[in-house]
mmCIF file of C-alpha atoms and ligand atoms in Angstrom:
data_model
loop_
_atom_site.group_PDB
_atom_site.id
_atom_site.type_symbol
_atom_site.label_atom_id
_atom_site.label_comp_id
_atom_site.label_asym_id
_atom_site.label_seq_id
_atom_site.Cartn_x
_atom_site.Cartn_y
_atom_site.Cartn_z
ATOM 1 C CA UNK A 1 247.543 16.031 -28.984
ATOM 2 C CA UNK A 2 245.163 13.377 -29.847
ATOM 3 C CA UNK A 3 243.695 10.832 -32.236
ATOM 4 C CA UNK A 4 240.166 11.955 -33.045
ATOM 5 C CA UNK A 5 237.026 10.130 -34.517
ATOM 6 C CA UNK A 6 236.871 10.588 -38.107
ATOM 7 C CA UNK A 7 233.266 11.525 -39.026
ATOM 8 C CA UNK A 8 231.598 8.959 -41.524
ATOM 9 C CA UNK A 9 229.759 9.781 -44.749
ATOM 10 C CA UNK A 10 226.184 10.816 -43.791
ATOM 11 C CA UNK A 11 227.282 13.120 -40.865
ATOM 12 C CA UNK A 12 225.944 16.552 -41.825
ATOM 13 C CA UNK A 13 229.249 18.384 -40.651
ATOM 14 C CA UNK A 14 231.172 16.731 -43.749
ATOM 15 C CA UNK A 15 228.422 18.526 -46.055
ATOM 16 C CA UNK A 16 228.939 22.196 -44.293
ATOM 17 C CA UNK A 17 231.284 24.850 -45.812
ATOM 18 C CA UNK A 18 234.103 25.538 -43.652
ATOM 19 C CA UNK A 19 235.122 29.063 -42.347
ATOM 20 C CA UNK A 20 238.457 30.910 -42.895
ATOM 21 C CA UNK A 21 240.974 31.008 -40.347
ATOM 22 C CA UNK A 22 241.539 34.458 -38.922
ATOM 23 C CA UNK A 23 244.712 33.975 -36.923
ATOM 24 C CA UNK A 24 246.982 30.913 -36.578
ATOM 25 C CA UNK A 25 246.677 30.696 -32.976
ATOM 26 C CA UNK A 26 247.294 27.886 -30.492
ATOM 27 C CA UNK A 27 243.937 26.557 -31.071
ATOM 28 C CA UNK A 28 244.833 26.170 -34.937
ATOM 29 C CA UNK A 29 248.327 24.516 -34.056
ATOM 30 C CA UNK A 30 246.505 22.232 -31.691
ATOM 31 C CA UNK A 31 244.068 21.439 -34.352
ATOM 32 C CA UNK A 32 246.861 20.606 -36.918
ATOM 33 C CA UNK A 33 248.531 18.290 -34.621
ATOM 34 C CA UNK A 34 245.019 16.335 -34.163
ATOM 35 C CA UNK A 35 244.835 16.125 -37.832
ATOM 36 C CA UNK A 36 248.223 14.872 -38.307
ATOM 37 C CA UNK A 37 247.869 12.374 -35.464
ATOM 38 C CA UNK A 38 244.600 11.106 -36.616
ATOM 39 C CA UNK A 39 245.611 10.919 -40.353
ATOM 40 C CA UNK A 40 248.596 8.818 -39.282
ATOM 41 C CA UNK A 41 246.874 6.800 -36.802
ATOM 42 C CA UNK A 42 244.356 5.796 -39.623
ATOM 43 C CA UNK A 43 246.965 5.326 -42.392
ATOM 44 C CA UNK A 44 245.551 8.199 -44.444
ATOM 45 C CA UNK A 45 247.241 10.356 -47.178
ATOM 46 C CA UNK A 46 245.182 13.282 -46.267
ATOM 47 C CA UNK A 47 242.629 14.627 -43.772
ATOM 48 C CA UNK A 48 240.641 17.965 -43.465
ATOM 49 C CA UNK A 49 239.455 19.459 -40.340
ATOM 50 C CA UNK A 50 235.543 19.010 -41.105
ATOM 51 C CA UNK A 51 236.362 15.277 -40.981
ATOM 52 C CA UNK A 52 237.215 15.642 -37.224
ATOM 53 C CA UNK A 53 234.148 17.854 -36.792
ATOM 54 C CA UNK A 54 236.048 21.285 -37.018
ATOM 55 C CA UNK A 55 234.382 23.503 -39.857
ATOM 56 C CA UNK A 56 237.559 25.594 -40.383
ATOM 57 C CA UNK A 57 239.677 25.762 -43.632
ATOM 58 C CA UNK A 58 242.659 23.439 -42.635
ATOM 59 C CA UNK A 59 243.772 20.148 -43.995
ATOM 60 C CA UNK A 60 247.144 18.109 -43.909
ATOM 61 C CA UNK A 61 248.577 15.819 -46.427
ATOM 62 C CA UNK A 62 251.525 13.331 -46.173
ATOM 63 C CA UNK A 63 252.356 11.476 -49.479
ATOM 64 C CA UNK A 64 255.413 9.924 -48.164
ATOM 65 C CA UNK A 65 256.516 6.418 -49.247
ATOM 66 C CA UNK A 66 259.166 4.113 -48.068
ATOM 67 C CA UNK A 67 261.484 5.183 -50.784
ATOM 68 C CA UNK A 68 260.714 8.832 -50.571
ATOM 69 C CA UNK A 69 259.904 9.990 -47.102
ATOM 70 C CA UNK A 70 258.680 13.525 -46.953
ATOM 71 C CA UNK A 71 257.440 16.100 -44.399
ATOM 72 C CA UNK A 72 253.676 16.542 -44.036
ATOM 73 C CA UNK A 73 252.295 19.641 -45.524
ATOM 74 C CA UNK A 74 249.817 21.790 -43.834
ATOM 75 C CA UNK A 75 247.457 24.033 -45.558
ATOM 76 C CA UNK A 76 245.351 26.788 -43.820
ATOM 77 C CA UNK A 77 242.957 28.909 -45.908
ATOM 78 C CA UNK A 78 244.117 27.091 -49.034
ATOM 79 C CA UNK A 79 243.074 28.552 -52.376
ATOM 80 C CA UNK A 80 243.715 26.831 -55.910
ATOM 81 C CA UNK A 81 244.861 29.473 -58.011
ATOM 82 C CA UNK A 82 245.505 27.545 -61.243
ATOM 83 C CA UNK A 83 244.557 24.249 -62.593
ATOM 84 C CA UNK A 84 244.703 22.211 -65.884
ATOM 85 C CA UNK A 85 244.590 18.933 -67.454
ATOM 86 C CA UNK A 86 242.040 16.034 -66.140
ATOM 87 C CA UNK A 87 242.437 12.576 -64.899
ATOM 88 C CA UNK A 88 240.285 9.971 -63.398
ATOM 89 C CA UNK A 89 241.736 7.782 -60.614
ATOM 90 C CA UNK A 90 240.771 5.443 -57.938
ATOM 91 C CA UNK A 91 240.202 7.616 -54.708
ATOM 92 C CA UNK A 92 239.165 6.620 -51.256
ATOM 93 C CA UNK A 93 238.476 8.708 -48.138
ATOM 94 C CA UNK A 94 238.873 8.236 -44.372
ATOM 95 C CA UNK A 95 235.324 9.166 -44.048
ATOM 96 C CA UNK A 96 234.386 6.278 -46.537
ATOM 97 C CA UNK A 97 236.067 3.332 -45.125
ATOM 98 C CA UNK A 98 236.971 0.408 -47.717
ATOM 99 C CA UNK A 99 235.105 2.393 -50.395
ATOM 100 C CA UNK A 100 237.039 3.464 -53.600
ATOM 101 C CA UNK A 101 235.907 4.858 -57.052
ATOM 102 C CA UNK A 102 237.435 6.713 -59.731
ATOM 103 C CA UNK A 103 236.995 10.465 -59.427
ATOM 104 C CA UNK A 104 237.736 13.227 -61.885
ATOM 105 C CA UNK A 105 240.445 15.690 -61.032
ATOM 106 C CA UNK A 106 242.597 18.265 -62.622
ATOM 107 C CA UNK A 107 246.075 16.996 -63.492
ATOM 108 C CA UNK A 108 247.947 20.173 -62.346
ATOM 109 C CA UNK A 109 247.234 22.591 -59.488
ATOM 110 C CA UNK A 110 248.796 25.483 -57.951
ATOM 111 C CA UNK A 111 247.601 26.252 -54.567
ATOM 112 C CA UNK A 112 248.335 28.963 -52.285
ATOM 113 C CA UNK A 113 247.960 28.689 -48.523
ATOM 114 C CA UNK A 114 249.408 29.447 -45.071
ATOM 115 C CA UNK A 115 251.609 26.954 -43.318
ATOM 116 C CA UNK A 116 251.480 25.696 -39.625
ATOM 117 C CA UNK A 117 253.330 28.878 -38.609
ATOM 118 C CA UNK A 118 250.981 31.173 -40.556
ATOM 119 C CA UNK A 119 253.604 31.959 -43.338
ATOM 120 C CA UNK A 120 252.242 32.143 -46.815
ATOM 121 C CA UNK A 121 253.496 29.521 -49.537
ATOM 122 C CA UNK A 122 252.558 28.482 -52.977
ATOM 123 C CA UNK A 123 252.856 24.669 -54.121
ATOM 124 C CA UNK A 124 252.599 23.120 -57.486
ATOM 125 C CA UNK A 125 251.536 19.561 -58.105
ATOM 126 C CA UNK A 126 251.706 18.012 -61.730
ATOM 127 C CA UNK A 127 250.923 15.073 -63.761
ATOM 128 C CA UNK A 128 247.880 14.010 -61.643
ATOM 129 C CA UNK A 129 250.134 12.796 -58.888
ATOM 130 C CA UNK A 130 248.841 11.660 -55.717
ATOM 131 C CA UNK A 131 249.884 15.020 -54.401
ATOM 132 C CA UNK A 132 247.862 16.831 -57.108
ATOM 133 C CA UNK A 133 244.976 14.677 -56.357
ATOM 134 C CA UNK A 134 245.061 14.870 -52.602
ATOM 135 C CA UNK A 135 245.165 18.610 -52.708
ATOM 136 C CA UNK A 136 241.968 18.852 -54.574
ATOM 137 C CA UNK A 137 240.317 16.040 -52.573
ATOM 138 C CA UNK A 138 241.221 17.752 -49.151
ATOM 139 C CA UNK A 139 240.370 21.292 -50.569
ATOM 140 C CA UNK A 140 236.745 19.862 -51.595
ATOM 141 C CA UNK A 141 236.222 18.869 -48.169
ATOM 142 C CA UNK A 142 236.342 22.505 -47.083
ATOM 143 C CA UNK A 143 233.499 23.286 -49.318
ATOM 144 C CA UNK A 144 231.364 20.282 -48.029
ATOM 145 C CA UNK A 145 232.203 18.390 -51.451
ATOM 146 C CA UNK A 146 232.973 14.628 -51.137
ATOM 147 C CA UNK A 147 234.983 12.531 -53.697
ATOM 148 C CA UNK A 148 231.789 10.519 -54.832
ATOM 149 C CA UNK A 149 230.427 13.963 -56.133
ATOM 150 C CA UNK A 150 233.016 13.807 -58.675
ATOM 151 C CA UNK A 151 232.655 10.186 -59.597
ATOM 152 C CA UNK A 152 233.897 9.242 -63.009
ATOM 153 C CA UNK A 153 231.349 6.384 -63.311
ATOM 154 C CA UNK A 154 227.924 6.946 -61.195
ATOM 155 C CA UNK A 155 226.788 3.149 -61.554
ATOM 156 C CA UNK A 156 230.322 1.952 -60.041
ATOM 157 C CA UNK A 157 230.113 4.603 -57.348
ATOM 158 C CA UNK A 158 226.495 3.861 -56.344
ATOM 159 C CA UNK A 159 227.572 0.103 -55.923
ATOM 160 C CA UNK A 160 230.346 0.690 -53.882
ATOM 161 C CA UNK A 161 228.427 2.753 -51.491
ATOM 162 C CA UNK A 162 225.791 -0.031 -51.364
ATOM 163 C CA UNK A 163 228.353 -2.767 -50.855
ATOM 164 C CA UNK A 164 229.948 -0.901 -48.035
ATOM 165 C CA UNK A 165 226.414 -0.030 -46.330
ATOM 166 C CA UNK A 166 227.041 3.659 -46.882
ATOM 167 C CA UNK A 167 224.249 6.214 -47.696
ATOM 168 C CA UNK A 168 223.731 6.502 -51.472
ATOM 169 C CA UNK A 169 224.905 9.302 -53.780
ATOM 170 C CA UNK A 170 223.267 12.445 -53.572
ATOM 171 C CA UNK A 171 222.191 13.301 -57.252
ATOM 172 C CA UNK A 172 221.982 17.115 -56.302
ATOM 173 C CA UNK A 173 225.643 16.944 -55.058
ATOM 174 C CA UNK A 174 227.167 15.496 -58.337
ATOM 175 C CA UNK A 175 229.358 18.014 -59.926
ATOM 176 C CA UNK A 176 229.710 18.578 -63.693
ATOM 177 C CA UNK A 177 232.957 20.229 -64.523
ATOM 178 C CA UNK A 178 232.690 20.679 -68.281
ATOM 179 C CA UNK A 179 236.408 21.733 -68.431
ATOM 180 C CA UNK A 180 237.373 18.298 -66.928
ATOM 181 C CA UNK A 181 234.846 16.397 -68.972
ATOM 182 C CA UNK A 182 236.063 17.929 -72.388
ATOM 183 C CA UNK A 183 239.696 17.088 -71.263
ATOM 184 C CA UNK A 184 238.903 13.530 -70.410
ATOM 185 C CA UNK A 185 236.877 13.049 -73.751
ATOM 186 C CA UNK A 186 239.809 14.344 -75.968
ATOM 187 C CA UNK A 187 242.240 12.005 -73.925
ATOM 188 C CA UNK A 188 240.208 9.007 -74.567
ATOM 189 C CA UNK A 189 239.816 10.058 -78.040
ATOM 190 C CA UNK A 190 243.664 10.375 -78.422
ATOM 191 C CA UNK A 191 244.145 6.574 -77.128
HETATM 192 NI NI1 LIG B 201 238.353 12.594 -47.881
#
């Protein structure tokens, strides 16, 4: 398959909700391969279909390290079915080159999805791991949500976007998740 162009922040497609996949056909397996080829070419940890201009509910993740090589994970029609805890960590996105800022995420998620062969699976990711955060980040892409919408520090996010000549935050897109905010407050009170 092929390395595709990654759409950059500001492109409308990134803000559009993606549609469910009805059948894991050849078209979908080709899409999965394009996502993997493009993610590896750009040294990303994950990539969602809207980022290559396809509004379908598909994303890929590879959290391998040199010490721990893993297979890439393919998620088709994913649903986060359990979530808990909260963490704020630096995040980036291939649609925002060079721009990193802290985003608020759940520490734990359980996700169900179909794999590249159309077989259902359930995966858990714990402790605010890279995998846990990547699942939430990529899943958000399918709903037109971007990591800056979940920024932990609005001022810092605004500056990072400006420094990288990217469009500003869209205040109407900012997400307030009271459950996460409460957890983060408790964590900082415990410190
Ligand atoms: Ni992203």
